[in-house]
Amino acid sequence: MTTRRNFLGSASVILAGAAAVGKAGAASLPEAAIRESAETMAPLAPPNGRPYHPVVTLNGWSLPWRMKDGVKEFHLVAEPVVREIAPGMKANMWGYNGQSPGPTIEVVEGDRVRLFVTNKLPEHTSMHWHGQILPNGMDGVTGLTQSGIEPGKTFMYEFVARHAGTFMYHPHADEMVQMAMGMMGFWVTHPKDPAEHAVDRDFVFLLNAYDIEPGSYTPRVNTMLDQNLWTFNSRVFPGIDPMVVRKGDRVRIRAGNLSMTNHPLHLHGHRFEVTGTDGGWVRPSARWPEVTTDIGVGQMRAIEFIADNPGDWAFHCHKSHHTMNAMGHSVPTMIGVDHRGVAKTIHDLVPDYMVMGDKGGSMGGMEMPLPENTLPMMSGDGPFGKIDMGGMFTTVKVREGLARNNYKDPGWYRHPKGSLAVEWTGEMPAAASAPDRSRPPASGDTVINIKKGSGHSSH
């Protein structure tokens, strides 16, 4: 449930910022909208200002604004939050307005934007508007372009959103801690002309990762690369909502990477083009078809495709260990070792013992007892059984006959007769064999003579 909360009612709150805000101004600040649910909210239709086609934030929402003297005013509150990573697991994180990541900010190219950032964290913070071209003093780098926002204080940032595109926001203060705790958000600047770069459905989310020890609730902020939860918008499969589209829709998916490594995102069943980066839109003449695109650290990518192939299509990071949850790094590989007898002996002593490998079980089928607040490595039920995936995995559900603004999960795809792979129980066709080179070539054989060169000149 979304509520409205004014964090600046106390006279003890001191206001500071890139532009001075007096005590009289404190009472007139826009209220901060708060949302704690992790479900995907419907797109926020603009109630005022110039028109645009809104985006859908995967497992998130867009931040309402207030128009004041022609300026769009937003209020972000940096604060501790509790984020449900997936049903059965929650994490103590830091974020904005009740969530991690914070709400998506949507504006139109040319808008003058005023953003109030209130700090309710136990340490100073700042706000960097990643990818925006703006005055130096609004760039949000603590110690370089601004003082830190101390606990209990509010800064005001104001600039013109000069370029349409896909951007992010995050702190440039104690980054190792604050970003590892989940402080980040998405920003979309729409074109002045709503028909420019128009699509039917426009999804956005951030790629991030956490190291949360099984049985605990708080990320370990000093972990560099060995995170054990790889997430879309701080959610892991099966807690990531599907992206629901109509057959024939032109679909855009925008992803920003604020994790500590790259992510090759792969879409099944369709080809797409990379149409935008955090630097701007890619000219049509410079695009080419892909099914996987790699997103480096600190980068944004917008991909587009025509949803012309009905079904439930996987969309995931193609690094296999990024589609797992609560991973351990010290599990031995037992493939090729027949340890059935040993496993039985151990199981008699330790009933919960399980083995993995060709004589054990798949990770998706593991049902060993887990510590409190811990997810299985791979889980999620599909129409044909367990889906052996976790982490950065979801589906694009393409359906005929959906209403334009219908994003409701339609359930599992019903395959037309004859279009589903099934077990073959008939006779196997004879396998073709390679030609016998021990006999002289028969009439009609193709003979290729290869002359081996010698020396460097034949390379």
Short mmCIF file of N, CA, C and O in Angstrom, two decimals, residues 89-142:
data_model
loop_
_atom_site.label_atom_id
_atom_site.label_comp_id
_atom_site.label_asym_id
_atom_site.label_seq_id
_atom_site.Cartn_x
_atom_site.Cartn_y
_atom_site.Cartn_z
N MET A 89 12.23 -15.04 2.18
CA MET A 89 13.49 -14.39 2.56
C MET A 89 13.35 -12.88 2.49
O MET A 89 12.87 -12.33 1.48
N LYS A 90 13.78 -12.19 3.54
CA LYS A 90 13.82 -10.74 3.58
C LYS A 90 15.22 -10.29 3.95
O LYS A 90 15.98 -11.05 4.54
N ALA A 91 15.55 -9.06 3.59
CA ALA A 91 16.88 -8.52 3.88
C ALA A 91 16.76 -7.13 4.47
O ALA A 91 15.91 -6.33 4.06
N ASN A 92 17.62 -6.85 5.44
CA ASN A 92 17.74 -5.51 6.00
C ASN A 92 18.69 -4.72 5.10
O ASN A 92 19.89 -5.00 5.04
N MET A 93 18.15 -3.72 4.39
CA MET A 93 18.93 -3.00 3.40
C MET A 93 18.78 -1.50 3.62
O MET A 93 18.08 -1.06 4.53
N TRP A 94 19.46 -0.74 2.78
CA TRP A 94 19.26 0.70 2.71
C TRP A 94 18.70 1.02 1.33
O TRP A 94 19.09 0.40 0.33
N GLY A 95 17.77 1.96 1.26
CA GLY A 95 17.17 2.30 -0.01
C GLY A 95 16.52 3.66 0.05
O GLY A 95 16.96 4.56 0.78
N TYR A 96 15.46 3.81 -0.73
CA TYR A 96 14.76 5.09 -0.83
C TYR A 96 13.26 4.87 -0.78
O TYR A 96 12.73 3.97 -1.45
N ASN A 97 12.57 5.66 0.02
CA ASN A 97 11.11 5.68 0.04
C ASN A 97 10.51 4.29 0.26
O ASN A 97 9.54 3.90 -0.38
N GLY A 98 11.12 3.55 1.18
CA GLY A 98 10.57 2.27 1.59
C GLY A 98 11.08 1.07 0.84
O GLY A 98 10.73 -0.06 1.20
N GLN A 99 11.88 1.27 -0.22
CA GLN A 99 12.29 0.13 -1.04
C GLN A 99 13.75 0.21 -1.47
O GLN A 99 14.36 1.27 -1.43
N SER A 100 14.27 -0.92 -1.87
CA SER A 100 15.54 -1.01 -2.58
C SER A 100 15.32 -1.92 -3.78
O SER A 100 14.89 -3.06 -3.60
N PRO A 101 15.60 -1.43 -5.00
CA PRO A 101 15.98 -0.07 -5.35
C PRO A 101 14.86 0.92 -5.04
O PRO A 101 13.72 0.54 -4.80
N GLY A 102 15.22 2.20 -5.07
CA GLY A 102 14.22 3.24 -4.88
C GLY A 102 13.28 3.33 -6.06
O GLY A 102 13.46 2.65 -7.08
N PRO A 103 12.26 4.17 -5.96
CA PRO A 103 11.29 4.31 -7.06
C PRO A 103 11.92 4.91 -8.31
O PRO A 103 12.88 5.68 -8.23
N THR A 104 11.37 4.54 -9.46
CA THR A 104 11.82 5.11 -10.73
C THR A 104 11.35 6.55 -10.86
O THR A 104 10.21 6.88 -10.50
N ILE A 105 12.22 7.42 -11.34
CA ILE A 105 11.88 8.82 -11.61
C ILE A 105 11.66 8.97 -13.11
O ILE A 105 12.53 8.60 -13.91
N GLU A 106 10.50 9.50 -13.50
CA GLU A 106 10.18 9.72 -14.91
C GLU A 106 9.93 11.20 -15.16
O GLU A 106 9.11 11.82 -14.48
N VAL A 107 10.64 11.76 -16.14
CA VAL A 107 10.47 13.16 -16.53
C VAL A 107 10.48 13.21 -18.05
O VAL A 107 10.65 12.20 -18.73
N VAL A 108 10.30 14.41 -18.59
CA VAL A 108 10.30 14.62 -20.03
C VAL A 108 11.47 15.52 -20.39
O VAL A 108 11.82 16.45 -19.64
N GLU A 109 12.07 15.24 -21.53
CA GLU A 109 13.19 16.04 -22.03
C GLU A 109 12.84 17.52 -22.01
O GLU A 109 11.80 17.94 -22.52
N GLY A 110 13.67 18.31 -21.35
CA GLY A 110 13.43 19.73 -21.22
C GLY A 110 12.77 20.13 -19.92
O GLY A 110 12.70 21.33 -19.61
N ASP A 111 12.28 19.18 -19.13
CA ASP A 111 11.68 19.49 -17.83
C ASP A 111 12.72 20.09 -16.89
O ASP A 111 13.87 19.60 -16.82
N ARG A 112 12.32 21.11 -16.13
CA ARG A 112 13.13 21.55 -14.99
C ARG A 112 12.70 20.71 -13.81
O ARG A 112 11.51 20.63 -13.49
N VAL A 113 13.68 20.08 -13.16
CA VAL A 113 13.40 19.12 -12.11
C VAL A 113 14.04 19.60 -10.81
O VAL A 113 15.20 20.04 -10.80
N ARG A 114 13.29 19.52 -9.72
CA ARG A 114 13.80 19.87 -8.39
C ARG A 114 13.63 18.63 -7.51
O ARG A 114 12.52 18.12 -7.35
N LEU A 115 14.74 18.16 -6.96
CA LEU A 115 14.70 16.92 -6.18
C LEU A 115 15.22 17.18 -4.77
O LEU A 115 16.34 17.67 -4.58
N PHE A 116 14.38 16.89 -3.79
CA PHE A 116 14.76 17.01 -2.39
C PHE A 116 15.17 15.62 -1.90
O PHE A 116 14.45 14.64 -2.10
N VAL A 117 16.33 15.51 -1.29
CA VAL A 117 16.85 14.24 -0.78
C VAL A 117 17.06 14.38 0.73
O VAL A 117 17.91 15.15 1.18
N THR A 118 16.26 13.66 1.49
CA THR A 118 16.35 13.66 2.94
C THR A 118 17.12 12.43 3.40
O THR A 118 16.85 11.32 2.93
N ASN A 119 18.05 12.62 4.31
CA ASN A 119 18.89 11.52 4.79
C ASN A 119 18.42 11.02 6.15
O ASN A 119 18.53 11.72 7.15
N LYS A 120 17.90 9.81 6.18
CA LYS A 120 17.52 9.16 7.44
C LYS A 120 18.41 7.95 7.73
O LYS A 120 18.02 7.03 8.45
N LEU A 121 19.61 7.95 7.16
CA LEU A 121 20.59 6.91 7.41
C LEU A 121 21.45 7.28 8.62
O LEU A 121 21.47 8.44 9.04
N PRO A 122 22.21 6.32 9.15
CA PRO A 122 23.08 6.65 10.29
C PRO A 122 24.40 7.30 9.89
O PRO A 122 25.25 7.53 10.74
N GLU A 123 24.61 7.58 8.60
CA GLU A 123 25.83 8.24 8.15
C GLU A 123 25.49 9.20 7.01
O GLU A 123 24.38 9.16 6.47
N HIS A 124 26.46 10.03 6.62
CA HIS A 124 26.21 10.99 5.55
C HIS A 124 26.05 10.26 4.22
O HIS A 124 26.51 9.13 4.04
N THR A 125 25.38 10.90 3.27
CA THR A 125 25.20 10.34 1.94
C THR A 125 25.23 11.47 0.93
O THR A 125 25.49 12.64 1.28
N SER A 126 24.99 11.16 -0.34
CA SER A 126 24.86 12.17 -1.40
C SER A 126 24.02 11.54 -2.50
O SER A 126 23.60 10.38 -2.39
N MET A 127 23.78 12.27 -3.58
CA MET A 127 23.03 11.72 -4.69
C MET A 127 23.70 12.09 -6.01
O MET A 127 23.83 13.29 -6.34
N HIS A 128 24.11 11.06 -6.74
CA HIS A 128 24.69 11.25 -8.07
C HIS A 128 23.65 10.84 -9.10
O HIS A 128 23.06 9.76 -9.01
N TRP A 129 23.43 11.71 -10.10
CA TRP A 129 22.44 11.45 -11.15
C TRP A 129 23.19 10.90 -12.36
O TRP A 129 23.59 11.63 -13.26
N HIS A 130 23.37 9.59 -12.36
CA HIS A 130 24.25 8.87 -13.28
C HIS A 130 23.82 9.06 -14.73
O HIS A 130 22.73 8.70 -15.12
N GLY A 131 24.72 9.65 -15.53
CA GLY A 131 24.47 9.84 -16.96
C GLY A 131 23.88 11.18 -17.33
O GLY A 131 23.83 11.53 -18.51
N GLN A 132 23.43 11.97 -16.34
CA GLN A 132 22.82 13.26 -16.63
C GLN A 132 23.89 14.31 -16.95
O GLN A 132 24.96 14.33 -16.33
N ILE A 133 23.58 15.17 -17.91
CA ILE A 133 24.43 16.32 -18.20
C ILE A 133 23.83 17.50 -17.46
O ILE A 133 22.74 17.98 -17.78
N LEU A 134 24.55 17.98 -16.42
CA LEU A 134 23.97 18.97 -15.50
C LEU A 134 25.08 19.84 -14.94
O LEU A 134 26.28 19.60 -15.17
N PRO A 135 24.74 20.90 -14.20
CA PRO A 135 25.78 21.74 -13.58
C PRO A 135 26.65 20.94 -12.62
O PRO A 135 26.16 20.03 -11.93
N ASN A 136 27.91 21.27 -12.56
CA ASN A 136 28.86 20.51 -11.77
C ASN A 136 28.45 20.39 -10.31
O ASN A 136 28.61 19.33 -9.68
N GLY A 137 27.88 21.45 -9.74
CA GLY A 137 27.51 21.45 -8.34
C GLY A 137 26.30 20.59 -8.02
O GLY A 137 25.94 20.45 -6.85
N MET A 138 25.65 20.02 -9.04
CA MET A 138 24.50 19.13 -8.84
C MET A 138 24.87 17.67 -9.06
O MET A 138 24.00 16.80 -9.02
N ASP A 139 26.15 17.39 -9.31
CA ASP A 139 26.57 16.04 -9.71
C ASP A 139 26.64 15.07 -8.55
O ASP A 139 26.68 13.86 -8.76
N GLY A 140 26.72 15.54 -7.32
CA GLY A 140 26.55 14.67 -6.16
C GLY A 140 27.72 13.81 -5.77
O GLY A 140 27.52 12.67 -5.34
N VAL A 141 28.94 14.30 -5.90
CA VAL A 141 30.12 13.55 -5.45
C VAL A 141 30.61 14.19 -4.16
O VAL A 141 31.14 15.31 -4.16
N THR A 142 30.46 13.47 -3.06
CA THR A 142 30.82 14.02 -1.75
C THR A 142 32.28 14.43 -1.70
O THR A 142 33.16 13.65 -2.09
#
